[in-house]
Structures are given as structure tokens and as C-alpha cells.
């Protein structure tokens, strides 16, 4: 973008006047409203304490693999690359060791 350095520059007062005029013009323009159906938007939210007894959840659980260990502090299964140290012969992950 080319800049004309010889053009007269506006001072701060003129810049403020321009922005106030633009704001007034925008305030009178009401075409920017968005029509949102609130019920459609709220259908995906789960409320805390909601009764989910009629819902069924099925998860396929895999046994611990050869290259995994269970952390003795957080009891999560991690890959061997996450092993930080062993305390008393029990493995500790890098997150718990920090």
C-alpha cells in the first residue's frame, strides 16, 4: 500500500469526530441483528444433576498393553515413555513426579 507523505494529516480531534459520527450512523442502522433460536441452541447442553438413568453407555475396555504401566500415584495407565522413576519398586509417571 502506497503512502502519500505530502498529504495533510488529521489531528486527534478530527479523528475523534470522525469516529463519533461513524458510531452514530451505526447506531441508527439496525440491520445487524441475528435471529437465533434459543431452544435449538440449548438442546445440546446437559444440566448438572440431570437424570441420565435411561441412557446406556457402552465402552470397549482394553487390558494394559506390554508397553504400558499403571502409575502408583494417579493410578492412570501410561505409555512407557511417560515413566519418570520408580519409588519403592512402584512406577511413577512424569506428571506425578513433577
PDB file of N, CA, C and O in Angstrom, residues 15-96:
ATOM      1  N   UNK A  15      -9.852  13.027  14.208  1.00  0.00           N
ATOM      2  CA  UNK A  15     -10.044  11.579  14.222  1.00  0.00           C
ATOM      3  C   UNK A  15     -11.180  11.182  15.158  1.00  0.00           C
ATOM      4  O   UNK A  15     -11.976  10.305  14.854  1.00  0.00           O
ATOM      5  N   UNK A  16     -11.265  11.822  16.336  1.00  0.00           N
ATOM      6  CA  UNK A  16     -12.327  11.522  17.290  1.00  0.00           C
ATOM      7  C   UNK A  16     -13.690  11.915  16.737  1.00  0.00           C
ATOM      8  O   UNK A  16     -14.679  11.231  16.946  1.00  0.00           O
ATOM      9  N   UNK A  17     -13.762  13.048  16.024  1.00  0.00           N
ATOM     10  CA  UNK A  17     -15.034  13.481  15.448  1.00  0.00           C
ATOM     11  C   UNK A  17     -15.510  12.488  14.403  1.00  0.00           C
ATOM     12  O   UNK A  17     -16.681  12.165  14.335  1.00  0.00           O
ATOM     13  N   UNK A  18     -14.578  11.998  13.580  1.00  0.00           N
ATOM     14  CA  UNK A  18     -14.955  11.025  12.566  1.00  0.00           C
ATOM     15  C   UNK A  18     -15.499   9.756  13.212  1.00  0.00           C
ATOM     16  O   UNK A  18     -16.499   9.207  12.778  1.00  0.00           O
ATOM     17  N   UNK A  19     -14.848   9.285  14.251  1.00  0.00           N
ATOM     18  CA  UNK A  19     -15.294   8.045  14.859  1.00  0.00           C
ATOM     19  C   UNK A  19     -16.638   8.218  15.565  1.00  0.00           C
ATOM     20  O   UNK A  19     -17.462   7.301  15.557  1.00  0.00           O
ATOM     21  N   UNK A  20     -16.914   9.369  16.136  1.00  0.00           N
ATOM     22  CA  UNK A  20     -18.210   9.617  16.787  1.00  0.00           C
ATOM     23  C   UNK A  20     -19.312   9.638  15.746  1.00  0.00           C
ATOM     24  O   UNK A  20     -20.385   9.057  15.938  1.00  0.00           O
ATOM     25  N   UNK A  21     -19.041  10.272  14.608  1.00  0.00           N
ATOM     26  CA  UNK A  21     -20.037  10.303  13.542  1.00  0.00           C
ATOM     27  C   UNK A  21     -20.323   8.903  13.010  1.00  0.00           C
ATOM     28  O   UNK A  21     -21.474   8.545  12.744  1.00  0.00           O
ATOM     29  N   UNK A  22     -19.272   8.101  12.871  1.00  0.00           N
ATOM     30  CA  UNK A  22     -19.464   6.733  12.403  1.00  0.00           C
ATOM     31  C   UNK A  22     -20.275   5.907  13.404  1.00  0.00           C
ATOM     32  O   UNK A  22     -21.130   5.117  13.021  1.00  0.00           O
ATOM     33  N   UNK A  23     -20.006   6.117  14.691  1.00  0.00           N
ATOM     34  CA  UNK A  23     -20.758   5.386  15.711  1.00  0.00           C
ATOM     35  C   UNK A  23     -22.233   5.766  15.692  1.00  0.00           C
ATOM     36  O   UNK A  23     -23.111   4.915  15.846  1.00  0.00           O
ATOM     37  N   UNK A  24     -22.531   7.043  15.508  1.00  0.00           N
ATOM     38  CA  UNK A  24     -23.922   7.484  15.441  1.00  0.00           C
ATOM     39  C   UNK A  24     -24.621   6.872  14.239  1.00  0.00           C
ATOM     40  O   UNK A  24     -25.776   6.461  14.319  1.00  0.00           O
ATOM     41  N   UNK A  25     -23.917   6.796  13.121  1.00  0.00           N
ATOM     42  CA  UNK A  25     -24.505   6.206  11.924  1.00  0.00           C
ATOM     43  C   UNK A  25     -24.766   4.715  12.133  1.00  0.00           C
ATOM     44  O   UNK A  25     -25.793   4.190  11.705  1.00  0.00           O
ATOM     45  N   UNK A  26     -23.867   4.034  12.787  1.00  0.00           N
ATOM     46  CA  UNK A  26     -24.050   2.607  13.053  1.00  0.00           C
ATOM     47  C   UNK A  26     -25.178   2.345  14.041  1.00  0.00           C
ATOM     48  O   UNK A  26     -25.863   1.339  13.962  1.00  0.00           O
ATOM     49  N   UNK A  27     -25.362   3.255  14.986  1.00  0.00           N
ATOM     50  CA  UNK A  27     -26.413   3.082  15.988  1.00  0.00           C
ATOM     51  C   UNK A  27     -27.787   3.127  15.331  1.00  0.00           C
ATOM     52  O   UNK A  27     -28.694   2.408  15.730  1.00  0.00           O
ATOM     53  N   UNK A  28     -27.948   3.963  14.318  1.00  0.00           N
ATOM     54  CA  UNK A  28     -29.225   4.065  13.623  1.00  0.00           C
ATOM     55  C   UNK A  28     -29.471   2.891  12.691  1.00  0.00           C
ATOM     56  O   UNK A  28     -30.599   2.618  12.314  1.00  0.00           O
ATOM     57  N   UNK A  29     -28.433   2.171  12.313  1.00  0.00           N
ATOM     58  CA  UNK A  29     -28.561   1.024  11.420  1.00  0.00           C
ATOM     59  C   UNK A  29     -28.867  -0.216  12.250  1.00  0.00           C
ATOM     60  O   UNK A  29     -28.032  -0.703  13.005  1.00  0.00           O
ATOM     61  N   UNK A  30     -30.047  -0.784  12.121  1.00  0.00           N
ATOM     62  CA  UNK A  30     -30.487  -1.931  12.925  1.00  0.00           C
ATOM     63  C   UNK A  30     -30.423  -3.233  12.149  1.00  0.00           C
ATOM     64  O   UNK A  30     -30.920  -4.255  12.586  1.00  0.00           O
ATOM     65  N   UNK A  31     -29.830  -3.261  10.960  1.00  0.00           N
ATOM     66  CA  UNK A  31     -29.847  -4.449  10.129  1.00  0.00           C
ATOM     67  C   UNK A  31     -28.865  -5.524  10.590  1.00  0.00           C
ATOM     68  O   UNK A  31     -28.838  -6.606  10.038  1.00  0.00           O
ATOM     69  N   UNK A  32     -28.055  -5.268  11.601  1.00  0.00           N
ATOM     70  CA  UNK A  32     -27.044  -6.216  12.034  1.00  0.00           C
ATOM     71  C   UNK A  32     -27.524  -7.232  13.046  1.00  0.00           C
ATOM     72  O   UNK A  32     -26.733  -7.987  13.587  1.00  0.00           O
ATOM     73  N   UNK A  33     -28.821  -7.325  13.317  1.00  0.00           N
ATOM     74  CA  UNK A  33     -29.289  -8.268  14.330  1.00  0.00           C
ATOM     75  C   UNK A  33     -29.292  -9.689  13.772  1.00  0.00           C
ATOM     76  O   UNK A  33     -29.508  -9.921  12.593  1.00  0.00           O
ATOM     77  N   UNK A  34     -29.080 -10.656  14.657  1.00  0.00           N
ATOM     78  CA  UNK A  34     -29.020 -12.060  14.277  1.00  0.00           C
ATOM     79  C   UNK A  34     -30.196 -12.774  14.931  1.00  0.00           C
ATOM     80  O   UNK A  34     -30.442 -12.630  16.122  1.00  0.00           O
ATOM     81  N   UNK A  35     -30.912 -13.567  14.135  1.00  0.00           N
ATOM     82  CA  UNK A  35     -32.052 -14.307  14.649  1.00  0.00           C
ATOM     83  C   UNK A  35     -31.581 -15.689  15.100  1.00  0.00           C
ATOM     84  O   UNK A  35     -31.200 -16.519  14.276  1.00  0.00           O
ATOM     85  N   UNK A  36     -31.571 -15.940  16.418  1.00  0.00           N
ATOM     86  CA  UNK A  36     -31.092 -17.199  16.969  1.00  0.00           C
ATOM     87  C   UNK A  36     -32.234 -17.854  17.732  1.00  0.00           C
ATOM     88  O   UNK A  36     -32.873 -17.230  18.572  1.00  0.00           O
ATOM     89  N   UNK A  37     -32.482 -19.117  17.428  1.00  0.00           N
ATOM     90  CA  UNK A  37     -33.493 -19.869  18.158  1.00  0.00           C
ATOM     91  C   UNK A  37     -32.850 -20.431  19.422  1.00  0.00           C
ATOM     92  O   UNK A  37     -31.993 -21.309  19.354  1.00  0.00           O
ATOM     93  N   UNK A  38     -33.265 -19.930  20.564  1.00  0.00           N
ATOM     94  CA  UNK A  38     -32.631 -20.311  21.832  1.00  0.00           C
ATOM     95  C   UNK A  38     -32.901 -21.762  22.208  1.00  0.00           C
ATOM     96  O   UNK A  38     -32.070 -22.411  22.836  1.00  0.00           O
ATOM     97  N   UNK A  39     -34.044 -22.298  21.816  1.00  0.00           N
ATOM     98  CA  UNK A  39     -34.338 -23.690  22.185  1.00  0.00           C
ATOM     99  C   UNK A  39     -33.438 -24.648  21.419  1.00  0.00           C
ATOM    100  O   UNK A  39     -32.979 -25.640  21.974  1.00  0.00           O
ATOM    101  N   UNK A  40     -33.156 -24.368  20.153  1.00  0.00           N
ATOM    102  CA  UNK A  40     -32.249 -25.225  19.402  1.00  0.00           C
ATOM    103  C   UNK A  40     -30.840 -25.163  19.964  1.00  0.00           C
ATOM    104  O   UNK A  40     -30.133 -26.161  20.010  1.00  0.00           O
ATOM    105  N   UNK A  41     -30.453 -23.996  20.391  1.00  0.00           N
ATOM    106  CA  UNK A  41     -29.115 -23.812  20.932  1.00  0.00           C
ATOM    107  C   UNK A  41     -28.955 -24.526  22.280  1.00  0.00           C
ATOM    108  O   UNK A  41     -27.893 -25.042  22.598  1.00  0.00           O
ATOM    109  N   UNK A  42     -30.007 -24.594  23.075  1.00  0.00           N
ATOM    110  CA  UNK A  42     -29.929 -25.165  24.417  1.00  0.00           C
ATOM    111  C   UNK A  42     -30.122 -26.677  24.445  1.00  0.00           C
ATOM    112  O   UNK A  42     -29.886 -27.305  25.480  1.00  0.00           O
ATOM    113  N   UNK A  43     -30.528 -27.292  23.335  1.00  0.00           N
ATOM    114  CA  UNK A  43     -30.787 -28.734  23.348  1.00  0.00           C
ATOM    115  C   UNK A  43     -29.537 -29.559  23.591  1.00  0.00           C
ATOM    116  O   UNK A  43     -29.594 -30.631  24.164  1.00  0.00           O
ATOM    117  N   UNK A  44     -28.378 -29.074  23.183  1.00  0.00           N
ATOM    118  CA  UNK A  44     -27.152 -29.844  23.325  1.00  0.00           C
ATOM    119  C   UNK A  44     -26.516 -29.768  24.700  1.00  0.00           C
ATOM    120  O   UNK A  44     -25.570 -30.488  24.981  1.00  0.00           O
ATOM    121  N   UNK A  45     -27.021 -28.940  25.596  1.00  0.00           N
ATOM    122  CA  UNK A  45     -26.410 -28.770  26.914  1.00  0.00           C
ATOM    123  C   UNK A  45     -26.991 -29.756  27.908  1.00  0.00           C
ATOM    124  O   UNK A  45     -28.189 -29.993  27.940  1.00  0.00           O
ATOM    125  N   UNK A  46     -26.110 -30.345  28.716  1.00  0.00           N
ATOM    126  CA  UNK A  46     -26.527 -31.240  29.794  1.00  0.00           C
ATOM    127  C   UNK A  46     -26.482 -30.469  31.101  1.00  0.00           C
ATOM    128  O   UNK A  46     -25.473 -29.862  31.435  1.00  0.00           O
ATOM    129  N   UNK A  47     -27.555 -30.475  31.833  1.00  0.00           N
ATOM    130  CA  UNK A  47     -27.589 -29.790  33.115  1.00  0.00           C
ATOM    131  C   UNK A  47     -27.001 -30.689  34.197  1.00  0.00           C
ATOM    132  O   UNK A  47     -27.223 -31.897  34.193  1.00  0.00           O
ATOM    133  N   UNK A  48     -26.253 -30.113  35.145  1.00  0.00           N
ATOM    134  CA  UNK A  48     -25.713 -30.929  36.233  1.00  0.00           C
ATOM    135  C   UNK A  48     -26.859 -31.508  37.064  1.00  0.00           C
ATOM    136  O   UNK A  48     -27.840 -30.844  37.346  1.00  0.00           O
ATOM    137  N   UNK A  49     -26.717 -32.755  37.427  1.00  0.00           N
ATOM    138  CA  UNK A  49     -27.750 -33.406  38.230  1.00  0.00           C
ATOM    139  C   UNK A  49     -28.908 -33.927  37.392  1.00  0.00           C
ATOM    140  O   UNK A  49     -29.920 -34.335  37.934  1.00  0.00           O
ATOM    141  N   UNK A  50     -28.783 -33.906  36.070  1.00  0.00           N
ATOM    142  CA  UNK A  50     -29.863 -34.390  35.218  1.00  0.00           C
ATOM    143  C   UNK A  50     -29.988 -35.908  35.355  1.00  0.00           C
ATOM    144  O   UNK A  50     -29.013 -36.611  35.579  1.00  0.00           O
ATOM    145  N   UNK A  51     -31.200 -36.412  35.214  1.00  0.00           N
ATOM    146  CA  UNK A  51     -31.454 -37.847  35.342  1.00  0.00           C
ATOM    147  C   UNK A  51     -31.072 -38.539  34.040  1.00  0.00           C
ATOM    148  O   UNK A  51     -31.736 -38.383  33.017  1.00  0.00           O
ATOM    149  N   UNK A  52     -29.971 -39.284  34.066  1.00  0.00           N
ATOM    150  CA  UNK A  52     -29.497 -39.998  32.893  1.00  0.00           C
ATOM    151  C   UNK A  52     -29.640 -41.503  33.066  1.00  0.00           C
ATOM    152  O   UNK A  52     -28.942 -42.271  32.414  1.00  0.00           O
ATOM    153  N   UNK A  53     -30.545 -41.932  33.947  1.00  0.00           N
ATOM    154  CA  UNK A  53     -30.684 -43.357  34.243  1.00  0.00           C
ATOM    155  C   UNK A  53     -31.185 -44.147  33.044  1.00  0.00           C
ATOM    156  O   UNK A  53     -30.934 -45.342  32.940  1.00  0.00           O
ATOM    157  N   UNK A  54     -31.897 -43.524  32.121  1.00  0.00           N
ATOM    158  CA  UNK A  54     -32.396 -44.236  30.957  1.00  0.00           C
ATOM    159  C   UNK A  54     -31.368 -44.290  29.820  1.00  0.00           C
ATOM    160  O   UNK A  54     -31.609 -44.932  28.804  1.00  0.00           O
ATOM    161  N   UNK A  55     -30.222 -43.665  30.010  1.00  0.00           N
ATOM    162  CA  UNK A  55     -29.169 -43.664  28.993  1.00  0.00           C
ATOM    163  C   UNK A  55     -28.273 -44.883  29.172  1.00  0.00           C
ATOM    164  O   UNK A  55     -28.011 -45.321  30.290  1.00  0.00           O
ATOM    165  N   UNK A  56     -27.805 -45.436  28.078  1.00  0.00           N
ATOM    166  CA  UNK A  56     -26.930 -46.602  28.131  1.00  0.00           C
ATOM    167  C   UNK A  56     -25.584 -46.241  27.517  1.00  0.00           C
ATOM    168  O   UNK A  56     -25.523 -45.625  26.461  1.00  0.00           O
ATOM    169  N   UNK A  57     -24.516 -46.598  28.180  1.00  0.00           N
ATOM    170  CA  UNK A  57     -23.171 -46.291  27.731  1.00  0.00           C
ATOM    171  C   UNK A  57     -22.412 -47.593  27.565  1.00  0.00           C
ATOM    172  O   UNK A  57     -22.351 -48.410  28.488  1.00  0.00           O
ATOM    173  N   UNK A  58     -21.847 -47.792  26.389  1.00  0.00           N
ATOM    174  CA  UNK A  58     -21.056 -48.999  26.176  1.00  0.00           C
ATOM    175  C   UNK A  58     -19.652 -48.581  25.762  1.00  0.00           C
ATOM    176  O   UNK A  58     -19.467 -47.790  24.842  1.00  0.00           O
ATOM    177  N   UNK A  59     -18.656 -49.119  26.460  1.00  0.00           N
ATOM    178  CA  UNK A  59     -17.258 -48.790  26.217  1.00  0.00           C
ATOM    179  C   UNK A  59     -16.490 -50.092  26.101  1.00  0.00           C
ATOM    180  O   UNK A  59     -16.656 -51.001  26.920  1.00  0.00           O
ATOM    181  N   UNK A  60     -15.635 -50.181  25.101  1.00  0.00           N
ATOM    182  CA  UNK A  60     -14.792 -51.354  24.934  1.00  0.00           C
ATOM    183  C   UNK A  60     -13.487 -51.099  25.685  1.00  0.00           C
ATOM    184  O   UNK A  60     -12.737 -50.196  25.342  1.00  0.00           O
ATOM    185  N   UNK A  61     -13.225 -51.882  26.722  1.00  0.00           N
ATOM    186  CA  UNK A  61     -12.049 -51.695  27.561  1.00  0.00           C
ATOM    187  C   UNK A  61     -10.973 -52.687  27.137  1.00  0.00           C
ATOM    188  O   UNK A  61     -11.218 -53.887  27.063  1.00  0.00           O
ATOM    189  N   UNK A  62      -9.774 -52.140  26.889  1.00  0.00           N
ATOM    190  CA  UNK A  62      -8.639 -52.986  26.527  1.00  0.00           C
ATOM    191  C   UNK A  62      -7.785 -53.240  27.759  1.00  0.00           C
ATOM    192  O   UNK A  62      -7.619 -52.342  28.592  1.00  0.00           O
ATOM    193  N   UNK A  63      -7.219 -54.430  27.892  1.00  0.00           N
ATOM    194  CA  UNK A  63      -6.299 -54.669  29.011  1.00  0.00           C
ATOM    195  C   UNK A  63      -5.001 -53.881  28.802  1.00  0.00           C
ATOM    196  O   UNK A  63      -4.701 -53.441  27.696  1.00  0.00           O
ATOM    197  N   UNK A  64      -4.249 -53.708  29.887  1.00  0.00           N
ATOM    198  CA  UNK A  64      -2.985 -52.982  29.796  1.00  0.00           C
ATOM    199  C   UNK A  64      -2.045 -53.696  28.829  1.00  0.00           C
ATOM    200  O   UNK A  64      -1.881 -54.903  28.885  1.00  0.00           O
ATOM    201  N   UNK A  65      -1.408 -52.926  27.947  1.00  0.00           N
ATOM    202  CA  UNK A  65      -0.537 -53.489  26.921  1.00  0.00           C
ATOM    203  C   UNK A  65       0.877 -53.689  27.464  1.00  0.00           C
ATOM    204  O   UNK A  65       1.219 -53.225  28.553  1.00  0.00           O
ATOM    205  N   UNK A  66       1.724 -54.367  26.685  1.00  0.00           N
ATOM    206  CA  UNK A  66       3.095 -54.661  27.098  1.00  0.00           C
ATOM    207  C   UNK A  66       3.917 -53.394  27.336  1.00  0.00           C
ATOM    208  O   UNK A  66       4.768 -53.372  28.207  1.00  0.00           O
ATOM    209  N   UNK A  67       3.653 -52.347  26.549  1.00  0.00           N
ATOM    210  CA  UNK A  67       4.448 -51.118  26.650  1.00  0.00           C
ATOM    211  C   UNK A  67       3.781 -50.063  27.517  1.00  0.00           C
ATOM    212  O   UNK A  67       4.078 -48.881  27.409  1.00  0.00           O
ATOM    213  N   UNK A  68       2.899 -50.460  28.427  1.00  0.00           N
ATOM    214  CA  UNK A  68       2.199 -49.525  29.303  1.00  0.00           C
ATOM    215  C   UNK A  68       2.432 -49.899  30.769  1.00  0.00           C
ATOM    216  O   UNK A  68       2.796 -51.035  31.078  1.00  0.00           O
ATOM    217  N   UNK A  69       2.224 -48.915  31.642  1.00  0.00           N
ATOM    218  CA  UNK A  69       2.330 -49.154  33.080  1.00  0.00           C
ATOM    219  C   UNK A  69       1.246 -48.360  33.792  1.00  0.00           C
ATOM    220  O   UNK A  69       0.696 -47.397  33.255  1.00  0.00           O
ATOM    221  N   UNK A  70       0.940 -48.758  35.021  1.00  0.00           N
ATOM    222  CA  UNK A  70      -0.029 -48.039  35.845  1.00  0.00           C
ATOM    223  C   UNK A  70       0.730 -47.247  36.893  1.00  0.00           C
ATOM    224  O   UNK A  70       1.513 -47.813  37.670  1.00  0.00           O
ATOM    225  N   UNK A  71       0.512 -45.940  36.899  1.00  0.00           N
ATOM    226  CA  UNK A  71       1.195 -45.071  37.862  1.00  0.00           C
ATOM    227  C   UNK A  71       0.706 -45.397  39.273  1.00  0.00           C
ATOM    228  O   UNK A  71      -0.486 -45.586  39.504  1.00  0.00           O
ATOM    229  N   UNK A  72       1.630 -45.452  40.212  1.00  0.00           N
ATOM    230  CA  UNK A  72       1.273 -45.799  41.588  1.00  0.00           C
ATOM    231  C   UNK A  72       0.682 -44.616  42.353  1.00  0.00           C
ATOM    232  O   UNK A  72       0.177 -44.805  43.462  1.00  0.00           O
ATOM    233  N   UNK A  73       0.730 -43.412  41.777  1.00  0.00           N
ATOM    234  CA  UNK A  73       0.172 -42.238  42.465  1.00  0.00           C
ATOM    235  C   UNK A  73      -1.185 -41.827  41.903  1.00  0.00           C
ATOM    236  O   UNK A  73      -2.121 -41.587  42.655  1.00  0.00           O
ATOM    237  N   UNK A  74      -1.297 -41.720  40.571  1.00  0.00           N
ATOM    238  CA  UNK A  74      -2.567 -41.277  39.980  1.00  0.00           C
ATOM    239  C   UNK A  74      -3.404 -42.449  39.471  1.00  0.00           C
ATOM    240  O   UNK A  74      -4.569 -42.265  39.118  1.00  0.00           O
ATOM    241  N   UNK A  75      -2.830 -43.650  39.421  1.00  0.00           N
ATOM    242  CA  UNK A  75      -3.498 -44.880  39.010  1.00  0.00           C
ATOM    243  C   UNK A  75      -4.006 -44.837  37.568  1.00  0.00           C
ATOM    244  O   UNK A  75      -4.950 -45.532  37.228  1.00  0.00           O
ATOM    245  N   UNK A  76      -3.370 -44.009  36.723  1.00  0.00           N
ATOM    246  CA  UNK A  76      -3.692 -43.971  35.309  1.00  0.00           C
ATOM    247  C   UNK A  76      -2.718 -44.843  34.541  1.00  0.00           C
ATOM    248  O   UNK A  76      -1.568 -45.018  34.952  1.00  0.00           O
ATOM    249  N   UNK A  77      -3.171 -45.383  33.444  1.00  0.00           N
ATOM    250  CA  UNK A  77      -2.313 -46.202  32.584  1.00  0.00           C
ATOM    251  C   UNK A  77      -1.622 -45.280  31.586  1.00  0.00           C
ATOM    252  O   UNK A  77      -2.267 -44.502  30.893  1.00  0.00           O
ATOM    253  N   UNK A  78      -0.283 -45.347  31.549  1.00  0.00           N
ATOM    254  CA  UNK A  78       0.526 -44.509  30.672  1.00  0.00           C
ATOM    255  C   UNK A  78       1.421 -45.375  29.801  1.00  0.00           C
ATOM    256  O   UNK A  78       1.690 -46.534  30.123  1.00  0.00           O
ATOM    257  N   UNK A  79       1.915 -44.789  28.716  1.00  0.00           N
ATOM    258  CA  UNK A  79       2.911 -45.452  27.871  1.00  0.00           C
ATOM    259  C   UNK A  79       4.249 -45.434  28.598  1.00  0.00           C
ATOM    260  O   UNK A  79       4.509 -44.561  29.440  1.00  0.00           O
ATOM    261  N   UNK A  80       5.121 -46.366  28.300  1.00  0.00           N
ATOM    262  CA  UNK A  80       6.432 -46.455  28.964  1.00  0.00           C
ATOM    263  C   UNK A  80       7.253 -45.179  28.809  1.00  0.00           C
ATOM    264  O   UNK A  80       8.097 -44.882  29.635  1.00  0.00           O
ATOM    265  N   UNK A  81       7.015 -44.417  27.744  1.00  0.00           N
ATOM    266  CA  UNK A  81       7.762 -43.177  27.556  1.00  0.00           C
ATOM    267  C   UNK A  81       7.409 -42.133  28.618  1.00  0.00           C
ATOM    268  O   UNK A  81       8.138 -41.175  28.808  1.00  0.00           O
ATOM    269  N   UNK A  82       6.318 -42.335  29.366  1.00  0.00           N
ATOM    270  CA  UNK A  82       5.898 -41.416  30.421  1.00  0.00           C
ATOM    271  C   UNK A  82       6.446 -41.809  31.798  1.00  0.00           C
ATOM    272  O   UNK A  82       6.174 -41.143  32.782  1.00  0.00           O
ATOM    273  N   UNK A  83       7.211 -42.888  31.861  1.00  0.00           N
ATOM    274  CA  UNK A  83       7.765 -43.356  33.132  1.00  0.00           C
ATOM    275  C   UNK A  83       8.896 -42.432  33.575  1.00  0.00           C
ATOM    276  O   UNK A  83       9.872 -42.241  32.864  1.00  0.00           O
ATOM    277  N   UNK A  84       8.746 -41.824  34.748  1.00  0.00           N
ATOM    278  CA  UNK A  84       9.759 -40.901  35.269  1.00  0.00           C
ATOM    279  C   UNK A  84      10.734 -41.623  36.186  1.00  0.00           C
ATOM    280  O   UNK A  84      11.945 -41.479  36.055  1.00  0.00           O
ATOM    281  N   UNK A  85      10.186 -42.395  37.135  1.00  0.00           N
ATOM    282  CA  UNK A  85      11.041 -43.092  38.099  1.00  0.00           C
ATOM    283  C   UNK A  85      10.224 -44.175  38.773  1.00  0.00           C
ATOM    284  O   UNK A  85       9.022 -44.291  38.565  1.00  0.00           O
ATOM    285  N   UNK A  86      10.902 -44.944  39.588  1.00  0.00           N
ATOM    286  CA  UNK A  86      10.230 -45.941  40.410  1.00  0.00           C
ATOM    287  C   UNK A  86      10.534 -45.631  41.863  1.00  0.00           C
ATOM    288  O   UNK A  86      11.689 -45.452  42.246  1.00  0.00           O
ATOM    289  N   UNK A  87       9.494 -45.552  42.670  1.00  0.00           N
ATOM    290  CA  UNK A  87       9.648 -45.263  44.093  1.00  0.00           C
ATOM    291  C   UNK A  87       9.214 -46.510  44.851  1.00  0.00           C
ATOM    292  O   UNK A  87       8.048 -46.903  44.806  1.00  0.00           O
ATOM    293  N   UNK A  88      10.172 -47.144  45.505  1.00  0.00           N
ATOM    294  CA  UNK A  88       9.875 -48.375  46.242  1.00  0.00           C
ATOM    295  C   UNK A  88       9.425 -49.493  45.319  1.00  0.00           C
ATOM    296  O   UNK A  88       8.576 -50.291  45.703  1.00  0.00           O
ATOM    297  N   UNK A  89       9.946 -49.515  44.101  1.00  0.00           N
ATOM    298  CA  UNK A  89       9.581 -50.550  43.140  1.00  0.00           C
ATOM    299  C   UNK A  89       8.267 -50.284  42.431  1.00  0.00           C
ATOM    300  O   UNK A  89       7.833 -51.103  41.624  1.00  0.00           O
ATOM    301  N   UNK A  90       7.622 -49.158  42.715  1.00  0.00           N
ATOM    302  CA  UNK A  90       6.347 -48.813  42.085  1.00  0.00           C
ATOM    303  C   UNK A  90       6.577 -47.703  41.061  1.00  0.00           C
ATOM    304  O   UNK A  90       7.214 -46.687  41.373  1.00  0.00           O
ATOM    305  N   UNK A  91       6.055 -47.834  39.844  1.00  0.00           N
ATOM    306  CA  UNK A  91       6.290 -46.829  38.797  1.00  0.00           C
ATOM    307  C   UNK A  91       5.529 -45.521  39.065  1.00  0.00           C
ATOM    308  O   UNK A  91       4.414 -45.538  39.584  1.00  0.00           O
ATOM    309  N   UNK A  92       6.180 -44.403  38.694  1.00  0.00           N
ATOM    310  CA  UNK A  92       5.579 -43.069  38.837  1.00  0.00           C
ATOM    311  C   UNK A  92       5.700 -42.365  37.495  1.00  0.00           C
ATOM    312  O   UNK A  92       6.767 -42.339  36.891  1.00  0.00           O
ATOM    313  N   UNK A  93       4.594 -41.784  37.021  1.00  0.00           N
ATOM    314  CA  UNK A  93       4.597 -41.107  35.725  1.00  0.00           C
ATOM    315  C   UNK A  93       5.256 -39.728  35.841  1.00  0.00           C
ATOM    316  O   UNK A  93       5.487 -39.209  36.927  1.00  0.00           O
ATOM    317  N   UNK A  94       5.540 -39.132  34.679  1.00  0.00           N
ATOM    318  CA  UNK A  94       6.216 -37.829  34.659  1.00  0.00           C
ATOM    319  C   UNK A  94       5.364 -36.729  35.244  1.00  0.00           C
ATOM    320  O   UNK A  94       5.877 -35.777  35.845  1.00  0.00           O
ATOM    321  N   UNK A  95       4.048 -36.812  35.096  1.00  0.00           N
ATOM    322  CA  UNK A  95       3.153 -35.779  35.645  1.00  0.00           C
ATOM    323  C   UNK A  95       3.159 -35.792  37.174  1.00  0.00           C
ATOM    324  O   UNK A  95       3.150 -34.746  37.805  1.00  0.00           O
ATOM    325  N   UNK A  96       3.143 -36.979  37.756  1.00  0.00           N
ATOM    326  CA  UNK A  96       3.137 -37.082  39.222  1.00  0.00           C
ATOM    327  C   UNK A  96       4.517 -36.788  39.797  1.00  0.00           C
ATOM    328  O   UNK A  96       4.617 -36.337  40.940  1.00  0.00           O
TER     329      UNK A  96
END
